[in-house]
């Protein structure tokens, strides 16, 4: 689509003519890759990351977005929606695995199929040509400064399982944009996986480790669990280094304990802790649905779905804000941070908010 056509589609005049619908509702009927404001993408490649592993299906899908894609910073994530016949559009949030992108540029998602994840299973088996709906890139788990020289100090990345994805986006961006490890700005990359067969990006990490580029790669498998003593041995001054950690709850808790009060640690979870809860007792009133249920203490999203409701949700980890709902009254606990709030008439993320006793939600 030409620049003139794009400007015309985004004009107030065309928007007024399209009312009561949006311009994109008509444009996508002509060509789904044309858009005035919505973001869509077509799958142009699907590649298995670990074909040797039958237990874990992981695939990297390359996406060509519409010109409305504003690009992403390394470490950010994106909400992906796909149409399922006989069902409403399903959405989930995934970290972007490719180097930082510009407006309209291709990017990749590296996705592990979750046995209980309808979206992840479908995306791992996506077909070339398939159309997906996107949000814009979001997230603050990013390197400061410019990509090539984010800091005059070394950078440490600690990841586990699928948590490697945003860190690889960072590492790929640094190497692509001329990161100079010989100027004292080293990168230390530590990753924990179940086995060599389950290792994502294995060949690429091996190549990076073999080149004199200022990047030190340390891979740990199976029983080689994270410990502060191992970290201390590899990186004696780790608490003074800008550190980016992403992975399962158990790993992140150990890393946080190792860093104590250091302000150098930046973390991102890709799965809620299994013990995340509020306090059972009382009831939840879903006011809009005129439905009241006993409060189990689980996050409100889980309790709403158990009651048969289908509230909007995306990442289910408190990242994408798709599940924000109005809490009329009651006390809730953020299951990630432990912060509690009993303010009336506030907007909360129901995927990470668990009620402490009686609670009223406008759902």
Short mmCIF file of C-alpha atoms in Angstrom, two decimals:
data_model
loop_
_atom_site.label_atom_id
_atom_site.label_comp_id
_atom_site.label_asym_id
_atom_site.label_seq_id
_atom_site.Cartn_x
_atom_site.Cartn_y
_atom_site.Cartn_z
CA UNK A 1 0.00 0.00 0.00
CA UNK A 2 1.35 3.44 -0.91
CA UNK A 3 2.07 6.14 1.66
CA UNK A 4 -0.73 8.26 0.17
CA UNK A 5 -3.22 5.40 0.53
CA UNK A 6 -2.17 4.78 4.14
CA UNK A 7 -2.62 8.46 5.00
CA UNK A 8 -6.04 8.46 3.38
CA UNK A 9 -7.21 5.39 5.29
CA UNK A 10 -6.14 7.00 8.57
CA UNK A 11 -7.89 10.28 7.88
CA UNK A 12 -10.83 11.51 9.94
CA UNK A 13 -12.96 11.79 6.79
CA UNK A 14 -12.63 8.08 5.96
CA UNK A 15 -13.23 7.18 9.61
CA UNK A 16 -16.46 9.18 9.55
CA UNK A 17 -17.61 7.48 6.35
CA UNK A 18 -16.91 4.04 7.86
CA UNK A 19 -18.91 4.73 11.04
CA UNK A 20 -20.33 2.86 12.97
CA UNK A 21 -17.58 0.35 12.07
CA UNK A 22 -13.85 0.93 11.95
CA UNK A 23 -12.02 1.44 8.65
CA UNK A 24 -10.01 -1.75 9.18
CA UNK A 25 -13.17 -3.85 9.15
CA UNK A 26 -13.66 -2.95 5.49
CA UNK A 27 -10.00 -2.81 4.44
CA UNK A 28 -9.19 -6.35 5.59
CA UNK A 29 -11.94 -7.70 3.32
CA UNK A 30 -9.96 -6.39 0.36
CA UNK A 31 -6.47 -7.30 1.60
CA UNK A 32 -5.82 -8.51 5.18
CA UNK A 33 -2.30 -7.07 5.03
CA UNK A 34 -3.67 -3.56 4.56
CA UNK A 35 -4.53 -1.72 7.76
CA UNK A 36 -5.28 1.76 9.02
CA UNK A 37 -4.70 1.12 12.72
CA UNK A 38 -5.02 -2.61 13.46
CA UNK A 39 -1.89 -4.75 13.41
CA UNK A 40 -1.91 -8.09 11.63
CA UNK A 41 0.83 -10.40 10.42
CA UNK A 42 1.24 -13.26 8.00
CA UNK A 43 3.29 -16.33 8.89
CA UNK A 44 6.07 -16.62 6.31
CA UNK A 45 8.18 -19.37 7.89
CA UNK A 46 7.92 -22.05 10.60
CA UNK A 47 11.05 -23.81 11.86
CA UNK A 48 11.37 -26.48 14.55
CA UNK A 49 13.96 -25.50 17.15
CA UNK A 50 14.59 -28.88 18.79
CA UNK A 51 13.52 -31.69 16.46
CA UNK A 52 15.49 -34.20 18.58
CA UNK A 53 13.13 -33.69 21.52
CA UNK A 54 9.76 -35.40 21.37
CA UNK A 55 8.73 -34.15 24.79
CA UNK A 56 8.96 -30.42 24.04
CA UNK A 57 7.68 -28.97 20.79
CA UNK A 58 9.29 -25.60 20.11
CA UNK A 59 9.07 -23.64 16.89
CA UNK A 60 10.24 -20.27 15.64
CA UNK A 61 7.69 -18.55 13.43
CA UNK A 62 8.69 -15.61 11.26
CA UNK A 63 6.03 -12.93 10.85
CA UNK A 64 5.58 -10.21 8.26
CA UNK A 65 3.47 -7.54 9.98
CA UNK A 66 1.37 -4.83 8.42
CA UNK A 67 2.85 -1.36 8.09
CA UNK A 68 1.01 -0.42 11.30
CA UNK A 69 3.55 -2.43 13.34
CA UNK A 70 5.70 0.13 15.16
CA UNK A 71 8.61 -2.22 15.77
CA UNK A 72 9.99 -3.58 19.04
CA UNK A 73 12.84 -3.17 21.48
CA UNK A 74 14.88 -6.25 22.37
CA UNK A 75 13.27 -8.03 25.32
CA UNK A 76 9.70 -6.88 24.66
CA UNK A 77 6.64 -9.07 24.11
CA UNK A 78 3.57 -8.99 21.90
CA UNK A 79 -0.02 -10.18 22.27
CA UNK A 80 -1.03 -12.57 19.49
CA UNK A 81 -4.60 -13.38 18.54
CA UNK A 82 -5.83 -16.13 16.25
CA UNK A 83 -9.24 -17.07 14.98
CA UNK A 84 -10.50 -20.52 16.00
CA UNK A 85 -13.52 -21.91 14.12
CA UNK A 86 -16.54 -22.13 16.39
CA UNK A 87 -14.86 -20.04 19.09
CA UNK A 88 -14.02 -16.46 19.84
CA UNK A 89 -10.60 -15.09 19.00
CA UNK A 90 -7.97 -16.54 21.36
CA UNK A 91 -5.12 -14.32 22.56
CA UNK A 92 -1.89 -14.93 24.42
CA UNK A 93 1.33 -12.98 24.92
CA UNK A 94 4.77 -14.15 23.77
CA UNK A 95 8.27 -12.71 23.97
CA UNK A 96 9.84 -11.69 20.67
CA UNK A 97 12.99 -13.70 19.89
CA UNK A 98 14.51 -11.73 17.01
CA UNK A 99 16.71 -8.66 17.16
CA UNK A 100 14.97 -5.31 17.61
CA UNK A 101 12.76 -4.40 14.66
CA UNK A 102 11.65 -1.18 13.01
CA UNK A 103 8.20 -0.19 11.71
CA UNK A 104 6.74 -2.84 9.41
CA UNK A 105 9.82 -5.08 9.69
CA UNK A 106 9.71 -8.85 10.06
CA UNK A 107 10.25 -10.41 13.48
CA UNK A 108 10.14 -13.86 15.06
CA UNK A 109 8.41 -15.59 17.95
CA UNK A 110 9.91 -18.74 19.45
CA UNK A 111 7.12 -20.68 21.13
CA UNK A 112 7.04 -23.80 23.26
CA UNK A 113 3.80 -25.77 22.97
CA UNK A 114 2.11 -25.87 26.37
CA UNK A 115 0.03 -29.07 26.77
CA UNK A 116 -2.75 -26.91 28.22
CA UNK A 117 -2.17 -23.94 25.95
CA UNK A 118 -4.58 -23.80 23.04
CA UNK A 119 -2.82 -20.85 21.42
CA UNK A 120 0.76 -22.08 21.84
CA UNK A 121 -0.09 -25.52 20.43
CA UNK A 122 -1.73 -23.98 17.38
CA UNK A 123 1.12 -21.52 16.77
CA UNK A 124 3.82 -24.20 17.00
CA UNK A 125 1.94 -25.96 14.21
CA UNK A 126 1.10 -22.80 12.27
CA UNK A 127 1.02 -22.89 8.48
CA UNK A 128 2.84 -20.54 6.15
CA UNK A 129 0.35 -17.94 4.97
CA UNK A 130 -1.71 -18.04 8.15
CA UNK A 131 -2.94 -14.65 9.36
CA UNK A 132 -2.52 -13.54 12.97
CA UNK A 133 -3.77 -10.52 14.90
CA UNK A 134 -1.23 -8.55 16.92
CA UNK A 135 -0.97 -5.87 19.53
CA UNK A 136 1.97 -3.48 19.57
CA UNK A 137 5.16 -4.54 21.34
CA UNK A 138 5.15 -3.83 25.06
CA UNK A 139 7.27 -4.41 28.14
CA UNK A 140 10.03 -2.79 30.17
CA UNK A 141 12.35 -5.81 30.31
CA UNK A 142 14.76 -4.08 27.94
CA UNK A 143 18.36 -2.92 27.84
CA UNK A 144 18.96 0.75 28.65
CA UNK A 145 20.71 3.09 26.25
CA UNK A 146 21.44 2.28 22.65
CA UNK A 147 21.47 -1.35 21.47
CA UNK A 148 25.18 -1.45 20.66
CA UNK A 149 26.42 0.29 23.80
CA UNK A 150 23.76 -0.10 26.52
CA UNK A 151 26.22 0.48 29.34
CA UNK A 152 29.95 0.88 29.95
CA UNK A 153 29.65 -2.10 32.30
CA UNK A 154 29.33 -5.85 31.68
CA UNK A 155 25.91 -7.41 31.25
CA UNK A 156 24.78 -10.68 32.82
CA UNK A 157 21.82 -12.70 31.52
CA UNK A 158 20.38 -15.60 33.55
CA UNK A 159 17.60 -17.60 31.94
CA UNK A 160 15.79 -20.90 32.29
CA UNK A 161 13.66 -22.86 29.84
CA UNK A 162 11.58 -20.62 27.60
CA UNK A 163 12.87 -17.61 29.51
CA UNK A 164 15.78 -17.62 27.10
CA UNK A 165 13.63 -15.98 24.42
CA UNK A 166 13.79 -12.28 25.43
CA UNK A 167 17.47 -12.63 26.35
CA UNK A 168 18.22 -14.00 22.89
CA UNK A 169 16.48 -10.98 21.40
CA UNK A 170 18.81 -8.78 23.44
CA UNK A 171 21.92 -10.77 22.51
CA UNK A 172 21.03 -10.85 18.82
CA UNK A 173 20.47 -7.10 18.84
CA UNK A 174 23.81 -6.43 20.51
CA UNK A 175 25.72 -8.60 18.04
CA UNK A 176 23.84 -7.28 15.02
CA UNK A 177 24.42 -3.65 15.96
CA UNK A 178 28.17 -3.90 16.52
CA UNK A 179 28.46 -4.60 20.22
CA UNK A 180 32.15 -4.31 21.11
CA UNK A 181 33.11 -6.81 23.77
CA UNK A 182 36.74 -5.72 23.56
CA UNK A 183 35.98 -2.28 25.00
CA UNK A 184 35.31 -3.75 28.44
CA UNK A 185 31.59 -4.30 27.93
CA UNK A 186 31.37 -8.07 28.26
CA UNK A 187 28.21 -10.19 28.08
CA UNK A 188 27.88 -13.26 30.27
CA UNK A 189 25.04 -15.57 29.22
CA UNK A 190 23.90 -18.29 31.67
CA UNK A 191 21.08 -20.64 30.69
CA UNK A 192 19.45 -23.62 32.42
CA UNK A 193 17.63 -26.34 30.43
CA UNK A 194 16.35 -29.81 31.21
CA UNK A 195 18.70 -31.51 28.74
CA UNK A 196 20.84 -30.80 25.66
CA UNK A 197 17.96 -32.11 23.53
CA UNK A 198 15.63 -29.51 25.04
CA UNK A 199 18.10 -26.66 24.50
CA UNK A 200 16.62 -23.91 22.33
CA UNK A 201 18.96 -22.06 19.94
CA UNK A 202 21.68 -24.65 20.62
CA UNK A 203 23.55 -24.29 17.30
CA UNK A 204 23.48 -20.49 17.40
CA UNK A 205 24.72 -20.36 21.00
CA UNK A 206 27.55 -22.73 20.08
CA UNK A 207 28.60 -20.43 17.24
CA UNK A 208 28.43 -17.35 19.47
CA UNK A 209 30.55 -19.06 22.13
CA UNK A 210 33.18 -20.07 19.56
CA UNK A 211 33.77 -16.55 18.24
CA UNK A 212 35.96 -13.92 19.90
CA UNK A 213 33.14 -11.45 20.45
CA UNK A 214 33.20 -10.69 24.18
CA UNK A 215 30.28 -13.04 24.90
CA UNK A 216 30.77 -15.89 27.40
CA UNK A 217 28.13 -18.64 27.15
CA UNK A 218 27.51 -21.05 30.05
CA UNK A 219 24.88 -23.78 29.62
CA UNK A 220 23.62 -25.98 32.46
CA UNK A 221 21.52 -29.14 32.16
CA UNK A 222 19.49 -31.49 34.33
CA UNK A 223 20.80 -31.62 37.89
CA UNK A 224 23.03 -28.59 37.37
CA UNK A 225 20.67 -26.25 39.19
CA UNK A 226 21.28 -22.56 39.78
CA UNK A 227 23.15 -21.75 42.97
CA UNK A 228 24.68 -18.62 44.41
CA UNK A 229 28.01 -20.42 44.79
CA UNK A 230 28.10 -21.26 41.07
CA UNK A 231 27.22 -17.68 40.19
CA UNK A 232 29.90 -16.36 42.55
CA UNK A 233 32.53 -18.63 41.01
CA UNK A 234 31.69 -17.59 37.42
CA UNK A 235 30.98 -13.91 38.09
CA UNK A 236 32.58 -12.72 41.36
CA UNK A 237 31.17 -9.18 41.06
CA UNK A 238 27.70 -10.20 39.83
CA UNK A 239 25.80 -8.03 42.32
CA UNK A 240 27.32 -4.92 40.71
CA UNK A 241 26.44 -5.99 37.15
CA UNK A 242 23.34 -5.09 35.17
CA UNK A 243 21.56 -8.46 35.28
CA UNK A 244 18.55 -9.64 33.30
CA UNK A 245 16.85 -12.82 34.53
CA UNK A 246 13.86 -14.58 33.01
CA UNK A 247 12.52 -18.06 33.68
CA UNK A 248 10.33 -20.18 35.92
CA UNK A 249 9.39 -19.06 39.41
CA UNK A 250 11.86 -21.39 41.18
CA UNK A 251 14.83 -20.03 39.26
CA UNK A 252 13.80 -16.41 39.68
CA UNK A 253 13.36 -16.81 43.45
CA UNK A 254 16.89 -18.23 43.76
CA UNK A 255 18.32 -15.42 41.66
CA UNK A 256 16.48 -12.79 43.69
CA UNK A 257 17.83 -14.29 46.91
CA UNK A 258 21.37 -14.18 45.52
CA UNK A 259 21.03 -10.49 44.69
CA UNK A 260 19.49 -9.54 48.04
CA UNK A 261 19.21 -5.74 48.06
CA UNK A 262 21.11 -5.11 44.83
CA UNK A 263 19.34 -2.73 42.45
CA UNK A 264 21.08 -4.26 39.42
CA UNK A 265 18.64 -7.15 38.94
CA UNK A 266 15.84 -6.94 36.36
CA UNK A 267 13.46 -9.89 36.23
CA UNK A 268 10.58 -11.13 34.12
CA UNK A 269 8.39 -14.16 34.79
CA UNK A 270 6.90 -16.26 32.01
CA UNK A 271 4.69 -18.34 34.31
CA UNK A 272 2.84 -17.54 37.50
CA UNK A 273 4.01 -19.38 40.60
CA UNK A 274 1.89 -22.47 41.30
CA UNK A 275 1.31 -21.35 44.87
CA UNK A 276 0.06 -17.91 43.88
CA UNK A 277 -3.11 -17.24 45.84
CA UNK A 278 -4.95 -14.92 48.13
CA UNK A 279 -6.98 -16.23 51.04
CA UNK A 280 -9.94 -18.58 50.70
CA UNK A 281 -13.14 -17.48 52.37
CA UNK A 282 -15.98 -15.13 51.68
CA UNK A 283 -17.31 -14.80 48.16
CA UNK A 284 -16.72 -13.10 44.81
CA UNK A 285 -19.62 -11.24 43.23
CA UNK A 286 -19.34 -10.89 39.47
CA UNK A 287 -21.70 -7.94 39.37
CA UNK A 288 -22.35 -7.64 35.63
CA UNK A 289 -23.22 -11.34 35.41
CA UNK A 290 -25.18 -11.35 38.68
CA UNK A 291 -23.15 -14.39 39.71
CA UNK A 292 -21.75 -15.02 43.17
CA UNK A 293 -19.30 -17.84 43.99
CA UNK A 294 -17.32 -18.98 47.00
CA UNK A 295 -13.84 -17.45 47.02
CA UNK A 296 -11.19 -20.17 46.63
CA UNK A 297 -8.27 -17.75 46.98
CA UNK A 298 -7.09 -18.30 43.39
CA UNK A 299 -6.54 -15.33 41.04
CA UNK A 300 -9.84 -13.78 39.97
CA UNK A 301 -9.40 -14.76 36.31
CA UNK A 302 -9.14 -18.43 37.25
CA UNK A 303 -12.21 -18.22 39.49
CA UNK A 304 -14.19 -16.38 36.81
CA UNK A 305 -13.41 -19.05 34.22
CA UNK A 306 -14.26 -21.81 36.71
CA UNK A 307 -17.65 -20.12 37.14
CA UNK A 308 -18.27 -20.28 33.38
CA UNK A 309 -17.37 -16.68 32.53
CA UNK A 310 -15.07 -15.80 29.64
CA UNK A 311 -13.36 -12.49 30.48
CA UNK A 312 -10.84 -11.04 28.09
CA UNK A 313 -7.28 -12.17 28.84
CA UNK A 314 -3.92 -12.40 27.14
CA UNK A 315 -0.63 -13.26 28.79
CA UNK A 316 -2.12 -14.45 32.12
CA UNK A 317 1.06 -13.20 33.79
CA UNK A 318 0.22 -9.57 34.55
CA UNK A 319 2.14 -8.26 31.54
CA UNK A 320 -0.24 -7.32 28.74
CA UNK A 321 -3.11 -5.64 30.68
CA UNK A 322 -5.72 -7.39 28.50
CA UNK A 323 -7.59 -8.61 31.57
CA UNK A 324 -8.00 -5.30 33.39
CA UNK A 325 -11.37 -5.13 35.14
CA UNK A 326 -13.09 -2.81 37.59
CA UNK A 327 -13.08 -3.83 41.25
CA UNK A 328 -15.97 -2.18 43.04
CA UNK A 329 -14.92 -3.26 46.52
CA UNK A 330 -12.83 -5.79 48.40
CA UNK A 331 -9.20 -6.45 49.17
CA UNK A 332 -6.88 -8.16 46.65
CA UNK A 333 -3.28 -9.32 46.62
CA UNK A 334 -0.95 -9.13 43.63
CA UNK A 335 0.37 -12.70 43.48
CA UNK A 336 3.64 -11.60 41.85
CA UNK A 337 4.62 -8.76 44.15
CA UNK A 338 2.59 -9.52 47.28
CA UNK A 339 1.22 -5.96 47.30
CA UNK A 340 -2.29 -5.64 48.69
CA UNK A 341 -4.99 -3.08 47.98
CA UNK A 342 -8.47 -2.45 49.36
CA UNK A 343 -9.17 0.72 47.40
CA UNK A 344 -12.75 0.88 46.10
CA UNK A 345 -13.47 1.49 42.42
CA UNK A 346 -10.01 0.59 41.08
CA UNK A 347 -8.83 -1.11 37.90
CA UNK A 348 -6.98 -4.37 38.51
CA UNK A 349 -5.38 -7.11 36.43
CA UNK A 350 -7.51 -10.08 37.33
CA UNK A 351 -4.93 -12.66 36.17
CA UNK A 352 -2.56 -11.69 39.00
CA UNK A 353 -5.05 -10.38 41.56
CA UNK A 354 -6.32 -12.82 44.17
CA UNK A 355 -9.10 -11.80 46.60
CA UNK A 356 -8.65 -11.69 50.35
CA UNK A 357 -12.19 -12.42 51.46
CA UNK A 358 -15.26 -10.81 49.90
CA UNK A 359 -14.76 -9.03 46.59
CA UNK A 360 -16.99 -7.45 43.93
CA UNK A 361 -15.81 -7.34 40.31
CA UNK A 362 -17.64 -5.84 37.36
CA UNK A 363 -17.57 -8.87 35.06
#
